[in-house]
Coordinates of C-alpha atoms and ligand atoms in Angstrom, one line a residue:
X1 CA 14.6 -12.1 -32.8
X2 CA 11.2 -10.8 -33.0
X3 CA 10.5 -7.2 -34.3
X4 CA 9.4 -4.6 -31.7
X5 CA 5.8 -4.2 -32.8
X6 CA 5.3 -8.1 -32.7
X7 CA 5.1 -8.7 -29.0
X8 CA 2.0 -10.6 -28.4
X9 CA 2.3 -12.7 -25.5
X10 CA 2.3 -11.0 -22.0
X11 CA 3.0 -12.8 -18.2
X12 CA 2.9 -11.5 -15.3
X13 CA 4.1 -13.3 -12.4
X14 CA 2.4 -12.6 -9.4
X15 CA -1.6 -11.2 -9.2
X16 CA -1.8 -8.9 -6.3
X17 CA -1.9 -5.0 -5.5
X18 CA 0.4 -4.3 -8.9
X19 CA -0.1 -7.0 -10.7
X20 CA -3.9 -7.2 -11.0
X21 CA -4.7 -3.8 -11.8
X22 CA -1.4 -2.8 -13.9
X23 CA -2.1 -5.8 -16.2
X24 CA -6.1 -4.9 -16.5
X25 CA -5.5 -2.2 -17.6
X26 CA -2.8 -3.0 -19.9
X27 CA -4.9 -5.5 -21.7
X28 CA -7.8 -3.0 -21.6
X29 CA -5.6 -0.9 -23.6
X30 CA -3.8 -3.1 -26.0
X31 CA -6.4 -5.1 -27.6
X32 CA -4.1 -6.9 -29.6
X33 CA -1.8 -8.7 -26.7
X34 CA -3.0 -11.4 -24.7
X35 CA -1.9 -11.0 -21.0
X36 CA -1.9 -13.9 -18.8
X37 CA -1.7 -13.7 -15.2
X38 CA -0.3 -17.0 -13.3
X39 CA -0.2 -16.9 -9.2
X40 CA 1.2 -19.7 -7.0
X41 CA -1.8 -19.0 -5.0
X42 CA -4.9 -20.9 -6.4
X43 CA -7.7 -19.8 -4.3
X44 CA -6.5 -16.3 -5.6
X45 CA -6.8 -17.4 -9.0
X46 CA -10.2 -18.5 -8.6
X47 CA -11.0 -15.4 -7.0
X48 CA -9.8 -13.8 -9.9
X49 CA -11.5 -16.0 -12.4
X50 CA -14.7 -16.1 -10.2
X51 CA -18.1 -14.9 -11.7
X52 CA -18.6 -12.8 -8.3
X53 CA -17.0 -9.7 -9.5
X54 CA -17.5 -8.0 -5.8
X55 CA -15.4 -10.6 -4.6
X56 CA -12.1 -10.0 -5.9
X57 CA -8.9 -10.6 -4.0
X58 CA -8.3 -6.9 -4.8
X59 CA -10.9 -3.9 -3.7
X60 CA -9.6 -1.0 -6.1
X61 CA -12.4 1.7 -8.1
X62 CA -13.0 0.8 -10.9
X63 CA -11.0 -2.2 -11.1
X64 CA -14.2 -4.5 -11.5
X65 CA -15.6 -2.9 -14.4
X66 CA -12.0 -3.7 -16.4
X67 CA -11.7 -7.4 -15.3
X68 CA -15.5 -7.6 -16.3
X69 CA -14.3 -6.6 -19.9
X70 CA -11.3 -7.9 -20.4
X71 CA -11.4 -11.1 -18.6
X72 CA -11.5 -14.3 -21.3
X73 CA -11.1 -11.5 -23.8
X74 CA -7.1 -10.7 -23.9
X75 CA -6.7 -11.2 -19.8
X76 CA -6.4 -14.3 -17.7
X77 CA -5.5 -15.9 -14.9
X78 CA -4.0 -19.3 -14.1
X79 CA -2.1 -21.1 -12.1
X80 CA -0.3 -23.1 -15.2
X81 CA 3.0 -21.3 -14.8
X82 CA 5.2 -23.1 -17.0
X83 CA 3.3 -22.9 -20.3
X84 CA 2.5 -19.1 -19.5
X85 CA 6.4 -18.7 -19.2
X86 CA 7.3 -20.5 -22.0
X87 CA 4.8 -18.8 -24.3
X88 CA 5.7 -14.8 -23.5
X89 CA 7.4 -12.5 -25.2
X90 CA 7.5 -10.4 -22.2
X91 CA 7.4 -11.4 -18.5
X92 CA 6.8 -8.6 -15.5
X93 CA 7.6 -9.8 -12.0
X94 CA 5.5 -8.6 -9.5
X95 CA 5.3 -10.7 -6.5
X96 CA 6.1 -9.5 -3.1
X97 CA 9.4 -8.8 -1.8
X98 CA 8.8 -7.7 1.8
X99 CA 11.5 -7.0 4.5
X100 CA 13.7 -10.0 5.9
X101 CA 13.3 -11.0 9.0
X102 CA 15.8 -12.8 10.2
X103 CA 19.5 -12.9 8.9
X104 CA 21.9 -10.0 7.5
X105 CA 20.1 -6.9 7.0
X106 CA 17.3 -8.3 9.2
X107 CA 14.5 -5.2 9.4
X108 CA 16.0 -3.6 6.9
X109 CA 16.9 -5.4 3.8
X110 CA 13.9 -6.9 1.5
X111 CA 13.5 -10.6 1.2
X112 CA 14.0 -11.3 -2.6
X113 CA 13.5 -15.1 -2.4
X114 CA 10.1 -14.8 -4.4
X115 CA 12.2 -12.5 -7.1
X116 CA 15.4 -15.1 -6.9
X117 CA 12.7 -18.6 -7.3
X118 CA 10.7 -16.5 -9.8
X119 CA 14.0 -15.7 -12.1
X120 CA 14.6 -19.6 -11.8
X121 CA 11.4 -20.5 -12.7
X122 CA 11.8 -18.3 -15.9
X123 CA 15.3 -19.7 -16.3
X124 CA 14.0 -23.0 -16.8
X125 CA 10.5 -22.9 -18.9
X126 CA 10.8 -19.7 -21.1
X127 CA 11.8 -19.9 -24.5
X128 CA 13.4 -18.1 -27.4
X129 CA 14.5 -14.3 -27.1
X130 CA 12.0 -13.0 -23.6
X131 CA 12.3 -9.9 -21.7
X132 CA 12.0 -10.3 -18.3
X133 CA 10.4 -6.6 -16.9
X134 CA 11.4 -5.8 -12.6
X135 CA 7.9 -4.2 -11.8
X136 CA 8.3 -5.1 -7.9
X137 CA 10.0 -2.5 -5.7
X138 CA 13.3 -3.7 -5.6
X139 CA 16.8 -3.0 -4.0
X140 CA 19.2 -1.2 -6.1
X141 CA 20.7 -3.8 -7.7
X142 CA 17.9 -6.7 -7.9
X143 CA 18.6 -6.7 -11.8
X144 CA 22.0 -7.9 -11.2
X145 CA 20.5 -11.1 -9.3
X146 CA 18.3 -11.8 -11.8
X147 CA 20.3 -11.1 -14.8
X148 CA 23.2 -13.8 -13.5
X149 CA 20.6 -16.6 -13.2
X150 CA 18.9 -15.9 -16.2
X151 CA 22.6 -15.2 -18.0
X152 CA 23.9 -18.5 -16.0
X153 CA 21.0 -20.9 -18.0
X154 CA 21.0 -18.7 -21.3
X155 CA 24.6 -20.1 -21.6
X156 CA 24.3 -23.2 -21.6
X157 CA 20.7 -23.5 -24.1
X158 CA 21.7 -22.0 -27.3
X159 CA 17.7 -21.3 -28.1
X160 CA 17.1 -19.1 -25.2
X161 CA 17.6 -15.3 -24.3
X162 CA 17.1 -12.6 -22.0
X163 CA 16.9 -8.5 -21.9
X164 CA 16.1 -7.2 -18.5
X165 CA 14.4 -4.4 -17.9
X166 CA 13.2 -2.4 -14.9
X167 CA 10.0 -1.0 -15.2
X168 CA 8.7 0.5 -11.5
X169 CA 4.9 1.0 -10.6
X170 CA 3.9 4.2 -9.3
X171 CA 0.5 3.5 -8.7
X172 CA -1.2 4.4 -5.4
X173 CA -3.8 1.9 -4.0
X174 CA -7.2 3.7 -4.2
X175 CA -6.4 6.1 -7.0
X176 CA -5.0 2.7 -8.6
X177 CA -6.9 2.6 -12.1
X178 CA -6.2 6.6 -12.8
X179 CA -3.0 6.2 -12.3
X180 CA -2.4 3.5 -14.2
X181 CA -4.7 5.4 -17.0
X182 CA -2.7 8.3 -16.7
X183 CA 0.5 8.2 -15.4
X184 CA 2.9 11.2 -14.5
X185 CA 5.3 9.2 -16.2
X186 CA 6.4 5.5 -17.1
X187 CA 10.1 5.0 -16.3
X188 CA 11.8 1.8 -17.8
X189 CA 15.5 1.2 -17.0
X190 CA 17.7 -0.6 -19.1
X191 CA 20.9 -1.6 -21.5
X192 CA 19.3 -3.0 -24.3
X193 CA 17.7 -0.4 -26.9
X194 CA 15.5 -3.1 -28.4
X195 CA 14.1 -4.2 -25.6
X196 CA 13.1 -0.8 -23.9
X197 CA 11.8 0.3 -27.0
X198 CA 9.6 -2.7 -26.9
X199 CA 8.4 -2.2 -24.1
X200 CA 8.0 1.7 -24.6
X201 CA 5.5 0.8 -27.6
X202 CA 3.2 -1.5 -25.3
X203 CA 3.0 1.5 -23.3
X204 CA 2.6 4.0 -26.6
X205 CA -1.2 2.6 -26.8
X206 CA -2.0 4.9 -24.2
X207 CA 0.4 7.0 -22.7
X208 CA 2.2 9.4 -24.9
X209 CA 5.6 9.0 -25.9
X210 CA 7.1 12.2 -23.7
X211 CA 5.9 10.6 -20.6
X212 CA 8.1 7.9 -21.2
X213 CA 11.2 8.4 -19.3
X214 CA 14.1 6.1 -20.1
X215 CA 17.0 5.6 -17.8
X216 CA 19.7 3.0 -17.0
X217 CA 19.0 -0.4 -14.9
X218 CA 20.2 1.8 -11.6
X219 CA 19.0 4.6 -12.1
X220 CA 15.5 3.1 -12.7
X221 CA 15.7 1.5 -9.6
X222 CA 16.7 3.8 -7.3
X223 CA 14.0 6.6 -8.6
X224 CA 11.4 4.1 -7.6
X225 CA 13.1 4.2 -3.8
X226 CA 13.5 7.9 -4.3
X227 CA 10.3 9.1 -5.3
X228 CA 8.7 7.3 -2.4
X229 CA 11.5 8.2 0.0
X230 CA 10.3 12.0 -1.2
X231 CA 6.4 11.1 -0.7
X232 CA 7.4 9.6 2.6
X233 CA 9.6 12.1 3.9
X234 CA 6.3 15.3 2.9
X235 CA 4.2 12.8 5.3
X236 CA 6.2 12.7 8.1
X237 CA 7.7 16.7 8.0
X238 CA 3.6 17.1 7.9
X239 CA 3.1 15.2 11.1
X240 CA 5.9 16.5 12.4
X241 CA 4.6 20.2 11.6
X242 CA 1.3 18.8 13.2
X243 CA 2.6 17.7 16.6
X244 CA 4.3 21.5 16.7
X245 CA 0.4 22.9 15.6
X246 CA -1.0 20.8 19.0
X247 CA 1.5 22.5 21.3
X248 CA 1.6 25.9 20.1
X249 CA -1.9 26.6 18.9
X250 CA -1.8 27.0 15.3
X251 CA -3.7 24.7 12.5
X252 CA -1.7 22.5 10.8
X253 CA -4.4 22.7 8.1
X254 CA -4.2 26.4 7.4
X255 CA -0.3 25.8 7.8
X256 CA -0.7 23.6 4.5
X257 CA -2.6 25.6 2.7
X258 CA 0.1 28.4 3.5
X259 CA 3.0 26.2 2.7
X260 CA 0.9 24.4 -0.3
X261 CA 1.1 27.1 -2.1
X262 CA 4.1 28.3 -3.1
X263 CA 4.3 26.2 -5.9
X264 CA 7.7 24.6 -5.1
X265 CA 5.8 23.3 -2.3
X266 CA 2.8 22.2 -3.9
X267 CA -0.5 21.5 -2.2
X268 CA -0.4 17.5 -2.5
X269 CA 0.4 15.0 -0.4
X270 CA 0.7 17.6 2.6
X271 CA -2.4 15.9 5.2
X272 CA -1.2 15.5 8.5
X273 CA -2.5 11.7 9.5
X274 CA -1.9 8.8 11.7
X275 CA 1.3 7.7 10.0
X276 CA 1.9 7.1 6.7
X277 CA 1.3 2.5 6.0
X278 CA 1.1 0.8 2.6
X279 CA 3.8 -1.9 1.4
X280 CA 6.0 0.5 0.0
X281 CA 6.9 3.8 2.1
X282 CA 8.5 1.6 4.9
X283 CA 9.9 -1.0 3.3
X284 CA 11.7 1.2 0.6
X285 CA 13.0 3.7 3.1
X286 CA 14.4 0.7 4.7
X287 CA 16.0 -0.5 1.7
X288 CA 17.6 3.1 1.5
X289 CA 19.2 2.7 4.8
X290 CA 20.8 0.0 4.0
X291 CA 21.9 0.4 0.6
X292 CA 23.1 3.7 2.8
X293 CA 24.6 1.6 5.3
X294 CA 26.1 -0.8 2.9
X295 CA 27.9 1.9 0.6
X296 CA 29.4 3.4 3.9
X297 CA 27.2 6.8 3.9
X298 CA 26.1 6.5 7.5
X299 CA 24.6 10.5 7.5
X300 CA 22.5 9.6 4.4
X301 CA 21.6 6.7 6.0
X302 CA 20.4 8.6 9.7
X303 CA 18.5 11.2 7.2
X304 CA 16.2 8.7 5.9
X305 CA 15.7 6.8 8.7
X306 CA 14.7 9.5 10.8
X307 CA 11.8 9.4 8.5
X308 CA 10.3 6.5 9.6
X309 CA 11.8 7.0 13.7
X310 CA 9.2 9.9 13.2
X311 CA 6.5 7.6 11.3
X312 CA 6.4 5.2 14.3
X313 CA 6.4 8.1 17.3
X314 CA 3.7 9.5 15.3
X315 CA 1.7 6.2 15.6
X316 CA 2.4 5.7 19.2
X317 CA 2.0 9.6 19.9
X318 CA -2.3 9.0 18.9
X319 CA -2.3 6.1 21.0
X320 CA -0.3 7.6 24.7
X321 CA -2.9 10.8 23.6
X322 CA -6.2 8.5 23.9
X323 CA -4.9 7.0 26.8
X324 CA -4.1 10.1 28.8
X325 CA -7.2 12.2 27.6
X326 CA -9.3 9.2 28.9
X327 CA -7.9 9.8 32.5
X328 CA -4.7 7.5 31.9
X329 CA -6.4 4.1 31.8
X330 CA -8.7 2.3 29.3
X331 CA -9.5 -0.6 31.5
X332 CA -13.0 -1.1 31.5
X333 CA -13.7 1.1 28.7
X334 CA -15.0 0.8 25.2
X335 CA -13.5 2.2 22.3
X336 CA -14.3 2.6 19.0
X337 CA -11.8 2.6 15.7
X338 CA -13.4 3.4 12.9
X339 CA -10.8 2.4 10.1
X340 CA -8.3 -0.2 10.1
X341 CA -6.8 0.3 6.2
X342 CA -3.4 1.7 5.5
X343 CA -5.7 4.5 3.5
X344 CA -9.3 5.2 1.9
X345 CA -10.6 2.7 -1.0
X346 CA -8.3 0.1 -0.6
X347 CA -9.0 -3.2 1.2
X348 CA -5.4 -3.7 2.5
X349 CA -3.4 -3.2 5.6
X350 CA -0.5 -3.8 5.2
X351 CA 1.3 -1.5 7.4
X352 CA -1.8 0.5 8.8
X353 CA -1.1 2.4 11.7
X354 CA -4.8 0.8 12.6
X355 CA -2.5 -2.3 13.7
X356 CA 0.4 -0.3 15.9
X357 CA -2.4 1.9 17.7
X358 CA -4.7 -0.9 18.2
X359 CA -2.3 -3.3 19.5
X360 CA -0.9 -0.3 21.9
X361 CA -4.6 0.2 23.3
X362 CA -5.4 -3.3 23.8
X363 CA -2.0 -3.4 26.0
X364 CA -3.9 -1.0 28.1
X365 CA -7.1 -3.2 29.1
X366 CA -9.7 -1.8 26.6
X367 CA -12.4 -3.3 24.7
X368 CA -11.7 -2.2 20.9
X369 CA -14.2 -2.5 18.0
X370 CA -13.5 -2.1 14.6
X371 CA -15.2 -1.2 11.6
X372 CA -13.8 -0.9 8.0
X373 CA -16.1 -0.6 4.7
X374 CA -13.8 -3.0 3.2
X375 CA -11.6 -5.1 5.3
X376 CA -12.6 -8.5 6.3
X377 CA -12.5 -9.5 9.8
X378 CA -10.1 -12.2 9.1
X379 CA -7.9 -10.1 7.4
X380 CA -8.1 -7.9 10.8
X381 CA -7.4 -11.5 13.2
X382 CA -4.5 -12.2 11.0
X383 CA -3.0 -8.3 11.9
X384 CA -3.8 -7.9 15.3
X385 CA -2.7 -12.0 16.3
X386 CA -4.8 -12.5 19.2
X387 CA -7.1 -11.0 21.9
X388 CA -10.4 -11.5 19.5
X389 CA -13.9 -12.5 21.2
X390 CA -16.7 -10.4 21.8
X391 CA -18.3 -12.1 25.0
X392 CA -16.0 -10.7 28.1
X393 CA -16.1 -14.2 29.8
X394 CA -14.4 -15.7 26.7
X395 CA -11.7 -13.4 26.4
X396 CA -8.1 -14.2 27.2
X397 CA -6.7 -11.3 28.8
X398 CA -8.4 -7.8 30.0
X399 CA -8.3 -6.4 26.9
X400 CA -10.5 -7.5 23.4
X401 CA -11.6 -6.5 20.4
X402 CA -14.0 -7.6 18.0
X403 CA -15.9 -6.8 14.5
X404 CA -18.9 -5.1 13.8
X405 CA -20.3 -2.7 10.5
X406 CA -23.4 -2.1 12.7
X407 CA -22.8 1.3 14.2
X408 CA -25.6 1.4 16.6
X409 CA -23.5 -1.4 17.9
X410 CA -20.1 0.5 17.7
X411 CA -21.1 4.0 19.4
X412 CA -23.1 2.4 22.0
X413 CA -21.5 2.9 25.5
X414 CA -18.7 3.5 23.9
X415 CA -16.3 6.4 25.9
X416 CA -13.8 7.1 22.3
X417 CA -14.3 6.9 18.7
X418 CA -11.0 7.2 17.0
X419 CA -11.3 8.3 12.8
X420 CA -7.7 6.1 11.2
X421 CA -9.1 5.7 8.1
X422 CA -10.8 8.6 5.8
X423 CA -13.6 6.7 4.6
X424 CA -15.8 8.8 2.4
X425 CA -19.1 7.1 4.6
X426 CA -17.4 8.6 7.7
X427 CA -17.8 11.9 6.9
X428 CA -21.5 11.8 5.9
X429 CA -22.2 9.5 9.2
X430 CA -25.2 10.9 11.4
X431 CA -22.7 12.0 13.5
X432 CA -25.9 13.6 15.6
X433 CA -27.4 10.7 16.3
X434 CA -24.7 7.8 16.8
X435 CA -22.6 10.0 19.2
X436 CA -25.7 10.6 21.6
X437 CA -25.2 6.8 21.8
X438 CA -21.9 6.9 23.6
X439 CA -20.8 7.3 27.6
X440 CA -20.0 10.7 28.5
X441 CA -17.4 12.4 28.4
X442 CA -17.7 11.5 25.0
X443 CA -14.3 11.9 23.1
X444 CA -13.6 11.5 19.4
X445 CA -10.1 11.2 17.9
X446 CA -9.8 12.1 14.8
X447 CA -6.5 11.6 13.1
X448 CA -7.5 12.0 9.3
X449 CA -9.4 15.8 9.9
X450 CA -13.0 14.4 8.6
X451 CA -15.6 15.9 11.5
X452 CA -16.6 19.0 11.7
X453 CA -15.2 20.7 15.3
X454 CA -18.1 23.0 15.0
X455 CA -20.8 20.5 14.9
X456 CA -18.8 18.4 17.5
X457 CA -19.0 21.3 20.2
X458 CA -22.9 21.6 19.4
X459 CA -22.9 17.7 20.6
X460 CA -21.1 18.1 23.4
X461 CA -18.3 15.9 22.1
X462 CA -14.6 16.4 23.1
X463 CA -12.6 16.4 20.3
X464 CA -8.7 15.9 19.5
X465 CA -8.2 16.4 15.7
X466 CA -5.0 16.0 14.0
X467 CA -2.7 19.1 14.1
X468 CA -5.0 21.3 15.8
X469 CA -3.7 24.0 18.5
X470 CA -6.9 25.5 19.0
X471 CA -8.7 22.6 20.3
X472 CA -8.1 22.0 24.3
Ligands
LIG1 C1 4.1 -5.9 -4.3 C2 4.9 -5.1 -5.4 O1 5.1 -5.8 -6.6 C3 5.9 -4.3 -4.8 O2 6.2 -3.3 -5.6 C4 5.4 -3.8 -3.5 O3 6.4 -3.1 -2.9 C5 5.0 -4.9 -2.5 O4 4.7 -6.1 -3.1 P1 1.8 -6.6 -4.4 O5 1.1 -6.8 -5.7 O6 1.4 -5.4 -3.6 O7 3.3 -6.6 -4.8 O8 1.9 -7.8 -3.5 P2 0.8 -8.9 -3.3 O9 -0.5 -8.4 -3.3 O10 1.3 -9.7 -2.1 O11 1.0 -9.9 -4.6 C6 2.0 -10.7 -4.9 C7 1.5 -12.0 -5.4 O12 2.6 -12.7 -5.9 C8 0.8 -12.9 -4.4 O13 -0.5 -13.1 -4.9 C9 1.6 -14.1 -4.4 O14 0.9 -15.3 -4.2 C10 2.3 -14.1 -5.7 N1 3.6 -14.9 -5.8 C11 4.5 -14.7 -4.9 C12 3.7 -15.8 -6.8 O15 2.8 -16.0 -7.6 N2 5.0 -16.4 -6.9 C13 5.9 -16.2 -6.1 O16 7.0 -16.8 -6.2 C14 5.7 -15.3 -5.0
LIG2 C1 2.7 4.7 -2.6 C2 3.1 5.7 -3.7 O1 2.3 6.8 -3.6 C3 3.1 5.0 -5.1 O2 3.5 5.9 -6.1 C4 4.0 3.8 -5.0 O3 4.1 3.2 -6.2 C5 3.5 2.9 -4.0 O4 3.5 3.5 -2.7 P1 0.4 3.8 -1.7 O5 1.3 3.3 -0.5 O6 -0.5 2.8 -2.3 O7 1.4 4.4 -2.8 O8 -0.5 5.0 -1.2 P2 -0.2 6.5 -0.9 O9 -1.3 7.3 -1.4 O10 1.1 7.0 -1.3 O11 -0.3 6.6 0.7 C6 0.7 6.0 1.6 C7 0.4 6.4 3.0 O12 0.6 7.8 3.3 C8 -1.1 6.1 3.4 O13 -1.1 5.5 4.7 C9 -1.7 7.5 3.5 O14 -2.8 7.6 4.3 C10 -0.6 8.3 3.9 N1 -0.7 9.7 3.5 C11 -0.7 10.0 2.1 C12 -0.9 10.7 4.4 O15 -0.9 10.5 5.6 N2 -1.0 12.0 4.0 C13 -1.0 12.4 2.7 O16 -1.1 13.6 2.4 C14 -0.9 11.3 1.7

C-alpha cells in the first residue's frame, strides 16, 4: 500500500454543484495532486473545458477565477472514465442522487442508481489499493451499498482494494468558494485509520487540523442529514414566526433580531422567505422520514416532516395572497416575478419556490414574466413544463409566461411585481421610475424583505412584505 503523504491521483465522479467547485478548489490548494474530473455528460465537459469562462455549467463567485488557474495545471475534466478510475488513488462520488419517483419509498427515499452504477464502474476499472470517498448526500447507510459491490469484486482480483470513506459537503451554493476555503469543519467518516488519515492530510493543505472532525461511516452520514435537517427546520420556524407577524402586527424582522441574539439562538440563517429550495433541504428531510419510518420511530418521523408540510404551505400561502390582494382573479392581468433561483448567486433551481408559486398563478389565468440575472430561459421551460409564448394568440391556455431581462418590458402594464429571489441588482433597481410603469393599483410582493416600505408608500405602491404586521 501506498504511504499517506503519497496520494497523487484524484477523481471525482460527477462535475456539478459539488463536484466542480469542491475539486477547484482542492486542486487550487494542493499543488502537488492532479485532480481529474470525468462526467457522463459531454457537453458538460466541454463546458467545463471551454475557453469561455462566463459560460460554465456552474454560475458560483469566484468559481471562474480558480478554473482559470488551475485548469490544464493540476485540474481537468474528461469524459474518459475508465483510465481516470484506474489511475486514482482517491475517488469522491458526487453525482446526483435525487428522490425516487416511483417504487418503495416513492417521494421519500433518494434514487441511488447513479451511486450503485458509479460503485460498479469503480468495481471494474480501478486498480491497486483506492479509497473511494461518499461526498453526495446520502441515506444513512449508502456506504454499505457500496462497500458490498466494491467488497464483492475486491474478492475475487487479488490486485485490487477498497477503504470507504464518507466525506459530506457542506457548502452552500452562492457562498460556495468561501466555504469550501474555509470551512466550519470537514467531517470524514470511516473504519479505516489509514485511509481517513489520508484523506485528513489532503485536507491539512488548507484547513487546519482541529477543524477536522472524524467520526464513524454512520455517524458521518447522518450529521450531513442532521445539520441540514437543523438549517431547514430555523427556515421554516422563521416562516412560521412570519405568517404569526402578518396576522398580529408585529415585524418578523425585529422579532429576529430579538431572538438572534441571545447567542444560543444566533443571528444566522433566521430570514423569513418564500420557502426554503436547493437539492438538499427537501430531499434530506425526506430521507429522514423515512429512515424514521423505516426504523419504526413514527413521532420522529411526523417531527421532521412537518418541516417541509410547513415549507410547501408557505409556498402556496405567497401565491393564494397575490391572488386575493389582486381582487381574487389574475385573469387578464400581468404579473411580474423577479427571481426564479432557489437563492441569490447561484444559477440553479432546483427546488425554487419560483416553480411552485409560478405554476400556482399560471393556474389562475395570468400572464407571468420572469427575470433572473442568471438563469437561462431554457432552464426556466424545463421547470415550469408548458404554457410558454409571449404572443396571446399563440398561447395554449389563458394563462402564459415568458422571458425577458428588459425591465421596461417587465413593469410595463404590469398590476404585481413579486421579489422570490434576493438579487443584489434588485435592491439598487430604480424602483422610482420602473414602478410608475405599471397599472394601478400597483402591488409589489416582496417575499425576500429587499424594498424599502418607506420609499414604496412615497410611490403610491401597495406593498406586502414578508412577515410584516404593520403593513395593511
Ligand atoms: C449533488 C450532490 O452530490 C448531492 O450532495 C446533492 O444532494 C445533490 O446532488 P450536484 O453536484 O448538486 O450533486 O448535482 P449535479 O449538479 O446534478 O451534478 C451531478 C453530475 O454527476 C452531473 O453532471 C451528472 O451528469 C453526473 N453523473 C451522474 C455522472 O457523471 N455519472 C453518473 O453516473 C451520474
Ligand atoms: C444547503 C446547506 O446550507 C449546505 O450546508 C449543504 O451542504 C447543502 O444545502 P444550499 O441549499 O446550497 O445549502 O443553500 P442555503 O444557503 O442553505 O439555502 C437553502 C434555502 O434556504 C434557500 O432557498 C434559501 O433562500 C433559504 N433560506 C436560507 C432562507 O429562506 N432563509 C435563510 O435565512 C437562509
Amino acid at each position: 500500500m501506498k504511504n499517506k503523504a503519497d496520494l497523487k491521483k484524484i477523481t471525482c465522479l460527477g462535475a456539478g454543484y459539488v463536484g466542480g467547485p469542491t475539486m477547484a478548489v482542492m486542486a487550487d490548494r494542493c499543488n502537488s495532486i492532479e485532480i481529474t474530473i470525468v462526467d457522463l455528460n459531454q457537453s458538460k465537459v466541454d463546458l467545463w473545458n471551454s475557453e469561455d469562462l462566463s459560460n460554465l455549467p456552474v454560475f458560483e463567485p469566484g468559481l471562474a477565477s480558480i478554473i482559470k488557474k488551475v485548469r490544464g495545471k493540476n485540474l481537468f475534466f474528461s469524459s474518459d472514465i475508465q483510465k481516470a478510475i484506474s489511475e486514482a488513488d482517491i475517488i469522491f462520488i458526487s453525482v446526483n442522487t435525487p428522490t425516487k419517483t416511483s417504487g418503495y419509498g416513492a417521494g421519500f427515499a433518494s434514487d441511488l442508481k447513479w451511486v450503485e452504477s458509479s460503485a460498479r464502474t469503480i468495481a471494474n476499472f480501478a486498480t491497486g489499493h483506492t479509497i473511494v470517498v461518499e461526498k453526495s448526500t446520502v441515506p444513512v447507510k449508502t456506504a454499505e451499498v457500496i462497500k458490498t459491490i466494491l467488497n464483492y469484486n475486491q474478492n475475487y482480483d487479488a490486485k485490487k482494494s477498497f477503504s470507504i470513506l464518507s466525506n459530506p459537503e457542506f457548502l452552500a451554493e452562492g457562498t460556495a468558494i468561501n466555504d469550501l476555503e474555509n470551512p466550519d469543519r470537514v467531517l470524514i467518516g470511516g473504519n479505516d485509520s489509514d485511509a481517513i488519515e489520508s484523506l485528513s492530510l489532503i485536507y491539512e493543505h488548507w484547513v487546519s487540523k482541529e477543524k477536522i472532525i472524524k467520526t464513524n461511516l454512520w455517524s458521518s452520514e447522518l450529521s450531513k442529514l442532521a445539520a441540514n435537517a437543523f438549517l431547514a427546520q430555523r427556515i421554516s420556524s422563521i416562516n412560521a414566526i412570519g405568517a404569526i407577524c402578518e396576522s398580529t402586527g408585529a415585524n418578523v424582522r425585529e422579532v429576529k433580531l430579538a431572538i438572534g441574539s441571545d447567542k444560543r439562538i444566533g443571528e444566522r440563517f433566521l430570514n423569513a422567505g418564500p420557502g426554503f429550495g436547493g437539492s438538499c433541504f427537501q430531499k434530506d428531510l425526506l430521507n429522514m422520514v423515512y429512515l424514521s419510518k423505516y426504523y419504526g420511530l413514527n413521532e420522529v418521523a411526523n417531527y421532521w416532516e412537518q418541516v417541509l408540510i410547513l415549507n410547501n404551505w408557505q409556498k402556496s400561502r405567497i401565491s393564494k395572497l397575490v391572488v386575493d390582494k389582486l381582487f381574487g382573479t389574475l385573469n387578464g392581468k400581468k404579473i411580474a416575478i423577479l427571481g426564479f433561483a432557489f437563492k441569490a448567486n447561484t444559477n440553479d433551481t432546483r427546488e425554487s419556490s419560483a416553480i411552485k408559486i409560478t405554476k400556482e398563478l399560471l393556474t389562475e389565468g395570468a400572464e407571468i414574466v420572469i427575470h433572473d440575472p442568471k438563469v437561462t430561459k431554457d432552464q426556466i421551460k424545463k421547470d415550469l413544463e408548458k404554457n410558454e409564448g409571449k404572443d396571446p394568440k399563440q398561447k395554449e391556455s389563458n394563462s402564459f409566461w415568458w422571458f425577458s431581462k428588459d425591465y421596461e418590458e417587465i413593469f410595463k402594464n404590469s398590476d404585481a411585481i413579486i421579489i422570490l429571489t434576493e438579487w443584489e441588482e434588485y435592491k439598487t433597481l430604480n424602483w422610482k421610475f420602473y414602478t410608475n410603469l405599471m397599472r394601478k393599483p400597483s402591488w409589489i410582493f416582496d417575499s425576500r424583505s429587499i424594498v424599502n416600505p418607506k420609499e414604496m408608500k412615497n410611490l403610491g405602491i401597495k406593498l406586502w412584505r414578508i412577515g410584516d404586521g404593520t403593513l395593511d
